[in-house]
């Protein structure tokens, strides 16, 4: 099976990542990578960081390579897999999960199986990820005007027009939504009428391992 190299969208926080082309888990891997990348508490990301080896009850050597590693600002860490559905990987994955949970506990980490996100949330995160780069932050005055325009919840297009030329303002707004400086309900399709604010009025779609996760 071919492979491709994927650089995580983490502003320099991640190591270079490698994913299997065509893997049924790859789409979920990318979804959860976006969630982790967007989480301000995540300070480091790595793909397939380690191979765990152990012997089963019959003495046979078994191995498993978890898909993701995330280190948090508080020093805690998570190893995770991204199955395409709860039963993905079958019995082998279930046995590996028990071994990984025990190994992570010894290291002071945790292990999670992160299931697919809801489709609308995924689509919205992909859109906003396109504006994560600092070049979309805008001039300081424009960025401040954008935040001021959404001091109270209001439709996206109305706030953008209040802050200036929407063509110039909207990339700044999307950048702010990605970085959590503005909020909206990311489980609703992004459109010009969605409500945006600077407060906690919307579901920001944030969260590290645990967004759409299972065990």
Short mmCIF file of N, CA and C in Angstrom, two decimals, residues 6-158:
data_model
loop_
_atom_site.label_atom_id
_atom_site.label_comp_id
_atom_site.label_asym_id
_atom_site.label_seq_id
_atom_site.Cartn_x
_atom_site.Cartn_y
_atom_site.Cartn_z
N UNK A 6 2.11 13.72 5.53
CA UNK A 6 1.15 14.75 5.84
C UNK A 6 1.68 15.61 6.96
N UNK A 7 1.85 16.91 6.71
CA UNK A 7 2.29 17.82 7.76
C UNK A 7 1.06 18.31 8.49
N UNK A 8 1.05 18.17 9.80
CA UNK A 8 -0.11 18.58 10.59
C UNK A 8 -0.23 20.09 10.60
N UNK A 9 -1.47 20.56 10.68
CA UNK A 9 -1.74 22.00 10.68
C UNK A 9 -1.65 22.53 12.08
N UNK A 10 -0.47 22.53 12.64
CA UNK A 10 -0.35 22.88 14.06
C UNK A 10 0.61 24.02 14.31
N UNK A 11 0.91 24.79 13.29
CA UNK A 11 1.76 25.95 13.51
C UNK A 11 3.10 25.59 14.09
N UNK A 12 3.66 24.45 13.71
CA UNK A 12 4.97 24.06 14.18
C UNK A 12 4.96 23.16 15.39
N UNK A 13 3.77 22.80 15.90
CA UNK A 13 3.71 21.97 17.10
C UNK A 13 3.94 20.50 16.80
N UNK A 14 3.72 20.07 15.56
CA UNK A 14 3.73 18.65 15.27
C UNK A 14 5.02 18.20 14.62
N UNK A 15 5.27 16.90 14.72
CA UNK A 15 6.31 16.29 13.94
C UNK A 15 5.72 15.95 12.59
N UNK A 16 6.59 15.60 11.61
CA UNK A 16 6.09 15.22 10.30
C UNK A 16 5.33 13.91 10.44
N UNK A 17 4.18 13.82 9.79
CA UNK A 17 3.31 12.67 9.98
C UNK A 17 3.22 11.86 8.70
N UNK A 18 3.09 10.56 8.85
CA UNK A 18 2.93 9.67 7.73
C UNK A 18 1.65 8.88 7.90
N UNK A 19 0.84 8.85 6.84
CA UNK A 19 -0.42 8.11 6.89
C UNK A 19 -0.50 7.17 5.72
N UNK A 20 -1.22 6.05 5.90
CA UNK A 20 -1.39 5.08 4.82
C UNK A 20 -2.44 5.56 3.86
N UNK A 21 -2.07 5.68 2.57
CA UNK A 21 -3.02 6.07 1.55
C UNK A 21 -4.09 5.00 1.42
N UNK A 22 -5.35 5.42 1.42
CA UNK A 22 -6.44 4.49 1.24
C UNK A 22 -6.89 3.81 2.51
N UNK A 23 -6.23 4.03 3.63
CA UNK A 23 -6.64 3.41 4.89
C UNK A 23 -8.03 3.88 5.25
N UNK A 24 -8.85 2.95 5.72
CA UNK A 24 -10.21 3.31 6.11
C UNK A 24 -10.21 4.20 7.34
N UNK A 25 -9.10 4.23 8.08
CA UNK A 25 -9.00 5.08 9.26
C UNK A 25 -8.43 6.45 8.95
N UNK A 26 -7.93 6.65 7.72
CA UNK A 26 -7.22 7.89 7.44
C UNK A 26 -8.11 9.12 7.56
N UNK A 27 -9.35 9.04 7.08
CA UNK A 27 -10.24 10.20 7.15
C UNK A 27 -10.49 10.60 8.59
N UNK A 28 -10.69 9.62 9.47
CA UNK A 28 -10.93 9.93 10.88
C UNK A 28 -9.65 10.49 11.51
N UNK A 29 -8.52 9.95 11.10
CA UNK A 29 -7.22 10.47 11.56
C UNK A 29 -7.12 11.97 11.26
N UNK A 30 -7.45 12.36 10.04
CA UNK A 30 -7.36 13.77 9.64
C UNK A 30 -8.35 14.61 10.43
N UNK A 31 -9.57 14.10 10.64
CA UNK A 31 -10.56 14.84 11.43
C UNK A 31 -10.06 15.10 12.84
N UNK A 32 -9.58 14.06 13.49
CA UNK A 32 -9.14 14.23 14.87
C UNK A 32 -7.86 15.05 14.96
N UNK A 33 -7.04 14.98 13.92
CA UNK A 33 -5.84 15.81 13.88
C UNK A 33 -6.23 17.28 13.87
N UNK A 34 -7.28 17.63 13.13
CA UNK A 34 -7.75 19.02 13.11
C UNK A 34 -8.23 19.44 14.50
N UNK A 35 -8.97 18.56 15.17
CA UNK A 35 -9.47 18.88 16.50
C UNK A 35 -8.31 19.14 17.46
N UNK A 36 -7.32 18.25 17.42
CA UNK A 36 -6.16 18.40 18.30
C UNK A 36 -5.36 19.64 17.95
N UNK A 37 -5.19 19.89 16.67
CA UNK A 37 -4.45 21.05 16.21
C UNK A 37 -5.10 22.34 16.70
N UNK A 38 -6.40 22.36 16.76
CA UNK A 38 -7.14 23.56 17.13
C UNK A 38 -7.22 23.75 18.64
N UNK A 39 -6.94 22.71 19.39
CA UNK A 39 -7.04 22.77 20.84
C UNK A 39 -5.84 23.54 21.42
N UNK A 40 -6.06 24.67 22.07
CA UNK A 40 -4.94 25.46 22.60
C UNK A 40 -4.16 24.77 23.71
N UNK A 41 -4.76 23.73 24.31
CA UNK A 41 -4.08 23.00 25.37
C UNK A 41 -3.12 21.95 24.82
N UNK A 42 -3.19 21.67 23.53
CA UNK A 42 -2.29 20.71 22.90
C UNK A 42 -1.05 21.44 22.40
N UNK A 43 0.11 21.05 22.90
CA UNK A 43 1.35 21.74 22.55
C UNK A 43 2.26 20.90 21.67
N UNK A 44 1.89 19.64 21.45
CA UNK A 44 2.73 18.79 20.60
C UNK A 44 1.91 17.67 20.00
N UNK A 45 2.17 17.37 18.73
CA UNK A 45 1.47 16.30 18.03
C UNK A 45 2.48 15.44 17.28
N UNK A 46 2.21 14.15 17.21
CA UNK A 46 3.04 13.26 16.40
C UNK A 46 2.18 12.13 15.87
N UNK A 47 2.47 11.68 14.67
CA UNK A 47 1.75 10.57 14.07
C UNK A 47 2.56 9.28 14.16
N UNK A 48 1.89 8.19 14.55
CA UNK A 48 2.51 6.88 14.70
C UNK A 48 3.85 7.00 15.44
N UNK A 49 3.82 7.47 16.66
CA UNK A 49 5.06 7.81 17.37
C UNK A 49 5.82 6.62 17.94
N UNK A 50 5.15 5.47 18.11
CA UNK A 50 5.80 4.37 18.81
C UNK A 50 5.15 3.05 18.40
N UNK A 51 5.92 1.98 18.44
CA UNK A 51 5.37 0.63 18.25
C UNK A 51 5.47 -0.10 19.58
N UNK A 52 4.35 -0.57 20.07
CA UNK A 52 4.33 -1.33 21.32
C UNK A 52 4.43 -2.82 21.01
N UNK A 53 5.30 -3.50 21.74
CA UNK A 53 5.48 -4.95 21.59
C UNK A 53 5.16 -5.64 22.91
N UNK A 54 4.48 -6.78 22.84
CA UNK A 54 4.20 -7.56 24.04
C UNK A 54 3.98 -9.02 23.64
N UNK A 55 3.96 -9.88 24.64
CA UNK A 55 3.69 -11.30 24.41
C UNK A 55 2.30 -11.64 24.92
N UNK A 56 1.57 -12.38 24.10
CA UNK A 56 0.22 -12.78 24.52
C UNK A 56 0.29 -14.00 25.45
N UNK A 57 -0.85 -14.54 25.79
CA UNK A 57 -0.91 -15.65 26.74
C UNK A 57 -0.17 -16.89 26.25
N UNK A 58 0.00 -17.00 24.93
CA UNK A 58 0.71 -18.15 24.35
C UNK A 58 2.18 -17.86 24.11
N UNK A 59 2.61 -16.68 24.52
CA UNK A 59 4.01 -16.33 24.36
C UNK A 59 4.36 -15.75 23.01
N UNK A 60 3.37 -15.54 22.15
CA UNK A 60 3.63 -14.97 20.84
C UNK A 60 3.77 -13.45 20.93
N UNK A 61 4.72 -12.91 20.14
CA UNK A 61 4.95 -11.47 20.15
C UNK A 61 3.84 -10.78 19.35
N UNK A 62 3.23 -9.79 19.94
CA UNK A 62 2.22 -8.97 19.28
C UNK A 62 2.70 -7.53 19.25
N UNK A 63 2.15 -6.75 18.34
CA UNK A 63 2.56 -5.34 18.25
C UNK A 63 1.38 -4.48 17.81
N UNK A 64 1.50 -3.21 18.10
CA UNK A 64 0.47 -2.25 17.68
C UNK A 64 1.11 -0.87 17.60
N UNK A 65 0.75 -0.11 16.57
CA UNK A 65 1.25 1.25 16.40
C UNK A 65 0.07 2.21 16.48
N UNK A 66 -0.10 2.91 17.58
CA UNK A 66 -1.20 3.89 17.68
C UNK A 66 -0.99 5.03 16.69
N UNK A 67 -2.08 5.61 16.24
CA UNK A 67 -2.01 6.60 15.16
C UNK A 67 -1.56 7.98 15.60
N UNK A 68 -1.93 8.39 16.80
CA UNK A 68 -1.68 9.77 17.22
C UNK A 68 -1.11 9.83 18.62
N UNK A 69 -0.27 10.84 18.81
CA UNK A 69 0.21 11.20 20.14
C UNK A 69 -0.01 12.69 20.31
N UNK A 70 -0.57 13.07 21.45
CA UNK A 70 -0.78 14.49 21.74
C UNK A 70 -0.28 14.80 23.15
N UNK A 71 0.52 15.84 23.26
CA UNK A 71 0.99 16.28 24.57
C UNK A 71 0.29 17.58 24.93
N UNK A 72 -0.19 17.65 26.17
CA UNK A 72 -0.93 18.82 26.62
C UNK A 72 -0.04 19.77 27.42
N UNK A 73 -0.53 20.98 27.52
CA UNK A 73 0.22 22.03 28.20
C UNK A 73 0.52 21.66 29.65
N UNK A 74 -0.36 20.89 30.27
CA UNK A 74 -0.17 20.54 31.68
C UNK A 74 0.76 19.34 31.86
N UNK A 75 1.33 18.84 30.77
CA UNK A 75 2.28 17.74 30.85
C UNK A 75 1.66 16.37 30.63
N UNK A 76 0.33 16.27 30.62
CA UNK A 76 -0.31 14.99 30.34
C UNK A 76 -0.22 14.69 28.84
N UNK A 77 -0.48 13.45 28.49
CA UNK A 77 -0.37 13.05 27.09
C UNK A 77 -1.39 11.96 26.78
N UNK A 78 -1.68 11.83 25.50
CA UNK A 78 -2.66 10.86 25.02
C UNK A 78 -2.10 10.13 23.80
N UNK A 79 -2.21 8.80 23.80
CA UNK A 79 -2.03 8.01 22.59
C UNK A 79 -3.42 7.67 22.09
N UNK A 80 -3.63 7.72 20.78
CA UNK A 80 -4.98 7.50 20.26
C UNK A 80 -4.96 6.78 18.92
N UNK A 81 -6.04 6.05 18.69
CA UNK A 81 -6.34 5.48 17.38
C UNK A 81 -7.62 6.11 16.87
N UNK A 82 -7.81 6.07 15.58
CA UNK A 82 -8.94 6.75 14.94
C UNK A 82 -9.74 5.78 14.09
N UNK A 83 -10.46 4.84 14.70
CA UNK A 83 -11.22 3.86 13.93
C UNK A 83 -12.36 4.50 13.16
N UNK A 84 -12.68 3.92 12.01
CA UNK A 84 -13.76 4.46 11.19
C UNK A 84 -15.14 4.12 11.75
N UNK A 85 -15.20 3.14 12.65
CA UNK A 85 -16.44 2.79 13.35
C UNK A 85 -16.04 2.01 14.61
N UNK A 86 -16.95 1.88 15.58
CA UNK A 86 -16.57 1.28 16.87
C UNK A 86 -15.95 -0.10 16.78
N UNK A 87 -16.34 -0.91 15.80
CA UNK A 87 -15.84 -2.28 15.71
C UNK A 87 -14.63 -2.41 14.79
N UNK A 88 -14.14 -1.31 14.26
CA UNK A 88 -13.00 -1.37 13.33
C UNK A 88 -11.80 -2.01 14.01
N UNK A 89 -11.11 -2.87 13.28
CA UNK A 89 -9.93 -3.55 13.82
C UNK A 89 -10.24 -4.87 14.48
N UNK A 90 -11.54 -5.10 14.78
CA UNK A 90 -11.95 -6.38 15.33
C UNK A 90 -11.32 -6.72 16.67
N UNK A 91 -11.18 -8.01 16.91
CA UNK A 91 -10.68 -8.52 18.18
C UNK A 91 -9.24 -8.06 18.43
N UNK A 92 -8.45 -8.01 17.37
CA UNK A 92 -7.05 -7.58 17.53
C UNK A 92 -6.98 -6.16 18.09
N UNK A 93 -7.83 -5.28 17.58
CA UNK A 93 -7.83 -3.90 18.07
C UNK A 93 -8.32 -3.83 19.51
N UNK A 94 -9.31 -4.63 19.86
CA UNK A 94 -9.83 -4.62 21.23
C UNK A 94 -8.76 -5.09 22.22
N UNK A 95 -8.03 -6.15 21.85
CA UNK A 95 -6.97 -6.64 22.72
C UNK A 95 -5.85 -5.61 22.85
N UNK A 96 -5.52 -5.01 21.71
CA UNK A 96 -4.46 -3.99 21.73
C UNK A 96 -4.86 -2.81 22.60
N UNK A 97 -6.14 -2.44 22.56
CA UNK A 97 -6.61 -1.30 23.35
C UNK A 97 -6.38 -1.55 24.84
N UNK A 98 -6.62 -2.77 25.31
CA UNK A 98 -6.41 -3.08 26.72
C UNK A 98 -4.93 -2.97 27.09
N UNK A 99 -4.06 -3.47 26.20
CA UNK A 99 -2.62 -3.38 26.45
C UNK A 99 -2.17 -1.93 26.46
N UNK A 100 -2.68 -1.15 25.51
CA UNK A 100 -2.29 0.26 25.41
C UNK A 100 -2.79 1.05 26.62
N UNK A 101 -3.98 0.77 27.08
CA UNK A 101 -4.49 1.46 28.26
C UNK A 101 -3.60 1.20 29.46
N UNK A 102 -3.18 -0.05 29.63
CA UNK A 102 -2.32 -0.39 30.77
C UNK A 102 -0.95 0.25 30.63
N UNK A 103 -0.38 0.21 29.43
CA UNK A 103 0.95 0.79 29.21
C UNK A 103 0.92 2.30 29.42
N UNK A 104 -0.12 2.96 28.91
CA UNK A 104 -0.22 4.40 29.06
C UNK A 104 -0.40 4.78 30.53
N UNK A 105 -1.17 3.99 31.25
CA UNK A 105 -1.38 4.29 32.67
C UNK A 105 -0.06 4.26 33.43
N UNK A 106 0.82 3.32 33.07
CA UNK A 106 2.12 3.24 33.73
C UNK A 106 2.97 4.47 33.44
N UNK A 107 2.78 5.05 32.25
CA UNK A 107 3.55 6.24 31.87
C UNK A 107 2.88 7.53 32.30
N UNK A 108 1.69 7.42 32.90
CA UNK A 108 0.96 8.62 33.29
C UNK A 108 0.20 9.25 32.13
N UNK A 109 0.01 8.48 31.06
CA UNK A 109 -0.73 8.95 29.88
C UNK A 109 -2.11 8.30 29.87
N UNK A 110 -2.84 8.53 28.79
CA UNK A 110 -4.11 7.84 28.58
C UNK A 110 -4.17 7.37 27.13
N UNK A 111 -5.04 6.41 26.87
CA UNK A 111 -5.25 5.89 25.52
C UNK A 111 -6.72 6.04 25.16
N UNK A 112 -7.00 6.49 23.94
CA UNK A 112 -8.37 6.68 23.50
C UNK A 112 -8.56 6.15 22.09
N UNK A 113 -9.76 5.72 21.80
CA UNK A 113 -10.18 5.40 20.43
C UNK A 113 -11.15 6.49 20.01
N UNK A 114 -10.73 7.31 19.05
CA UNK A 114 -11.48 8.50 18.66
C UNK A 114 -12.30 8.20 17.41
N UNK A 115 -13.59 8.22 17.54
CA UNK A 115 -14.47 7.87 16.43
C UNK A 115 -14.73 9.08 15.52
N UNK A 116 -15.33 8.85 14.37
CA UNK A 116 -15.56 9.95 13.41
C UNK A 116 -16.38 11.09 14.00
N UNK A 117 -16.07 12.29 13.55
CA UNK A 117 -16.86 13.45 13.91
C UNK A 117 -18.13 13.50 13.07
N UNK A 118 -19.08 14.29 13.51
CA UNK A 118 -20.27 14.53 12.71
C UNK A 118 -19.87 15.26 11.43
N UNK A 119 -20.52 14.95 10.31
CA UNK A 119 -20.09 15.43 9.00
C UNK A 119 -20.06 16.95 8.89
N UNK A 120 -21.06 17.61 9.45
CA UNK A 120 -21.08 19.07 9.36
C UNK A 120 -19.93 19.68 10.13
N UNK A 121 -19.65 19.16 11.32
CA UNK A 121 -18.52 19.65 12.10
C UNK A 121 -17.22 19.45 11.34
N UNK A 122 -17.06 18.29 10.72
CA UNK A 122 -15.84 18.04 9.94
C UNK A 122 -15.71 19.03 8.81
N UNK A 123 -16.79 19.27 8.08
CA UNK A 123 -16.75 20.21 6.95
C UNK A 123 -16.40 21.61 7.42
N UNK A 124 -16.98 22.03 8.54
CA UNK A 124 -16.69 23.37 9.06
C UNK A 124 -15.23 23.50 9.49
N UNK A 125 -14.71 22.47 10.15
CA UNK A 125 -13.32 22.52 10.59
C UNK A 125 -12.38 22.57 9.40
N UNK A 126 -12.69 21.80 8.35
CA UNK A 126 -11.85 21.83 7.16
C UNK A 126 -11.84 23.22 6.55
N UNK A 127 -13.00 23.85 6.51
CA UNK A 127 -13.08 25.21 5.95
C UNK A 127 -12.25 26.18 6.78
N UNK A 128 -12.44 26.16 8.10
CA UNK A 128 -11.72 27.10 8.95
C UNK A 128 -10.22 26.82 8.97
N UNK A 129 -9.84 25.55 8.82
CA UNK A 129 -8.41 25.22 8.80
C UNK A 129 -7.69 25.93 7.65
N UNK A 130 -8.43 26.23 6.59
CA UNK A 130 -7.83 26.95 5.47
C UNK A 130 -7.46 28.38 5.81
N UNK A 131 -7.91 28.87 6.96
CA UNK A 131 -7.64 30.26 7.36
C UNK A 131 -6.80 30.33 8.64
N UNK A 132 -6.22 29.21 9.05
CA UNK A 132 -5.48 29.19 10.31
C UNK A 132 -4.16 29.94 10.24
N UNK A 133 -3.60 30.11 9.04
CA UNK A 133 -2.28 30.72 8.89
C UNK A 133 -2.28 32.17 9.37
N UNK A 134 -1.20 32.61 10.01
CA UNK A 134 -1.13 33.99 10.53
C UNK A 134 -1.40 35.06 9.48
N UNK A 135 -1.18 34.75 8.21
CA UNK A 135 -1.42 35.78 7.18
C UNK A 135 -2.89 36.20 7.14
N UNK A 136 -3.78 35.36 7.69
CA UNK A 136 -5.20 35.69 7.71
C UNK A 136 -5.63 36.40 8.99
N UNK A 137 -4.68 36.70 9.86
CA UNK A 137 -5.02 37.36 11.12
C UNK A 137 -5.45 38.80 10.90
N UNK A 138 -5.01 39.39 9.79
CA UNK A 138 -5.38 40.77 9.49
C UNK A 138 -4.55 41.78 10.25
N UNK A 139 -4.68 43.02 9.84
CA UNK A 139 -4.01 44.11 10.56
C UNK A 139 -4.61 44.23 11.96
N UNK A 140 -3.84 44.67 12.93
CA UNK A 140 -4.36 44.74 14.31
C UNK A 140 -5.69 45.48 14.42
N UNK A 141 -5.82 46.60 13.73
CA UNK A 141 -7.06 47.37 13.82
C UNK A 141 -8.24 46.59 13.22
N UNK A 142 -7.97 45.89 12.12
CA UNK A 142 -9.03 45.14 11.48
C UNK A 142 -9.46 43.96 12.35
N UNK A 143 -8.47 43.29 12.94
CA UNK A 143 -8.79 42.17 13.82
C UNK A 143 -9.60 42.64 15.03
N UNK A 144 -9.22 43.80 15.58
CA UNK A 144 -9.95 44.35 16.73
C UNK A 144 -11.36 44.75 16.32
N UNK A 145 -11.50 45.32 15.12
CA UNK A 145 -12.83 45.71 14.64
C UNK A 145 -13.71 44.49 14.45
N UNK A 146 -13.11 43.41 13.97
CA UNK A 146 -13.87 42.18 13.79
C UNK A 146 -14.39 41.64 15.11
N UNK A 147 -13.53 41.62 16.13
CA UNK A 147 -13.97 41.12 17.44
C UNK A 147 -15.02 42.05 18.04
N UNK A 148 -14.84 43.36 17.86
CA UNK A 148 -15.81 44.31 18.40
C UNK A 148 -17.17 44.15 17.73
N UNK A 149 -17.15 43.85 16.44
CA UNK A 149 -18.41 43.71 15.70
C UNK A 149 -19.24 42.54 16.21
N UNK A 150 -18.56 41.56 16.81
CA UNK A 150 -19.27 40.38 17.31
C UNK A 150 -19.28 40.33 18.84
N UNK A 151 -19.19 41.50 19.47
CA UNK A 151 -19.24 41.55 20.93
C UNK A 151 -20.55 40.95 21.44
N UNK A 152 -21.61 41.10 20.66
CA UNK A 152 -22.88 40.44 20.91
C UNK A 152 -23.16 39.52 19.72
N UNK A 153 -23.81 38.39 19.95
CA UNK A 153 -24.07 37.47 18.84
C UNK A 153 -24.83 38.15 17.70
N UNK A 154 -24.33 37.95 16.49
CA UNK A 154 -25.01 38.51 15.32
C UNK A 154 -24.65 37.67 14.10
N UNK A 155 -25.45 37.72 13.04
CA UNK A 155 -25.13 36.95 11.85
C UNK A 155 -23.76 37.29 11.29
N UNK A 156 -23.10 36.31 10.76
CA UNK A 156 -21.75 36.45 10.25
C UNK A 156 -21.62 37.61 9.28
N UNK A 157 -22.50 37.69 8.29
CA UNK A 157 -22.36 38.72 7.26
C UNK A 157 -22.61 40.10 7.82
N UNK A 158 -23.52 40.23 8.78
CA UNK A 158 -23.79 41.54 9.37
C UNK A 158 -22.58 42.06 10.13
#
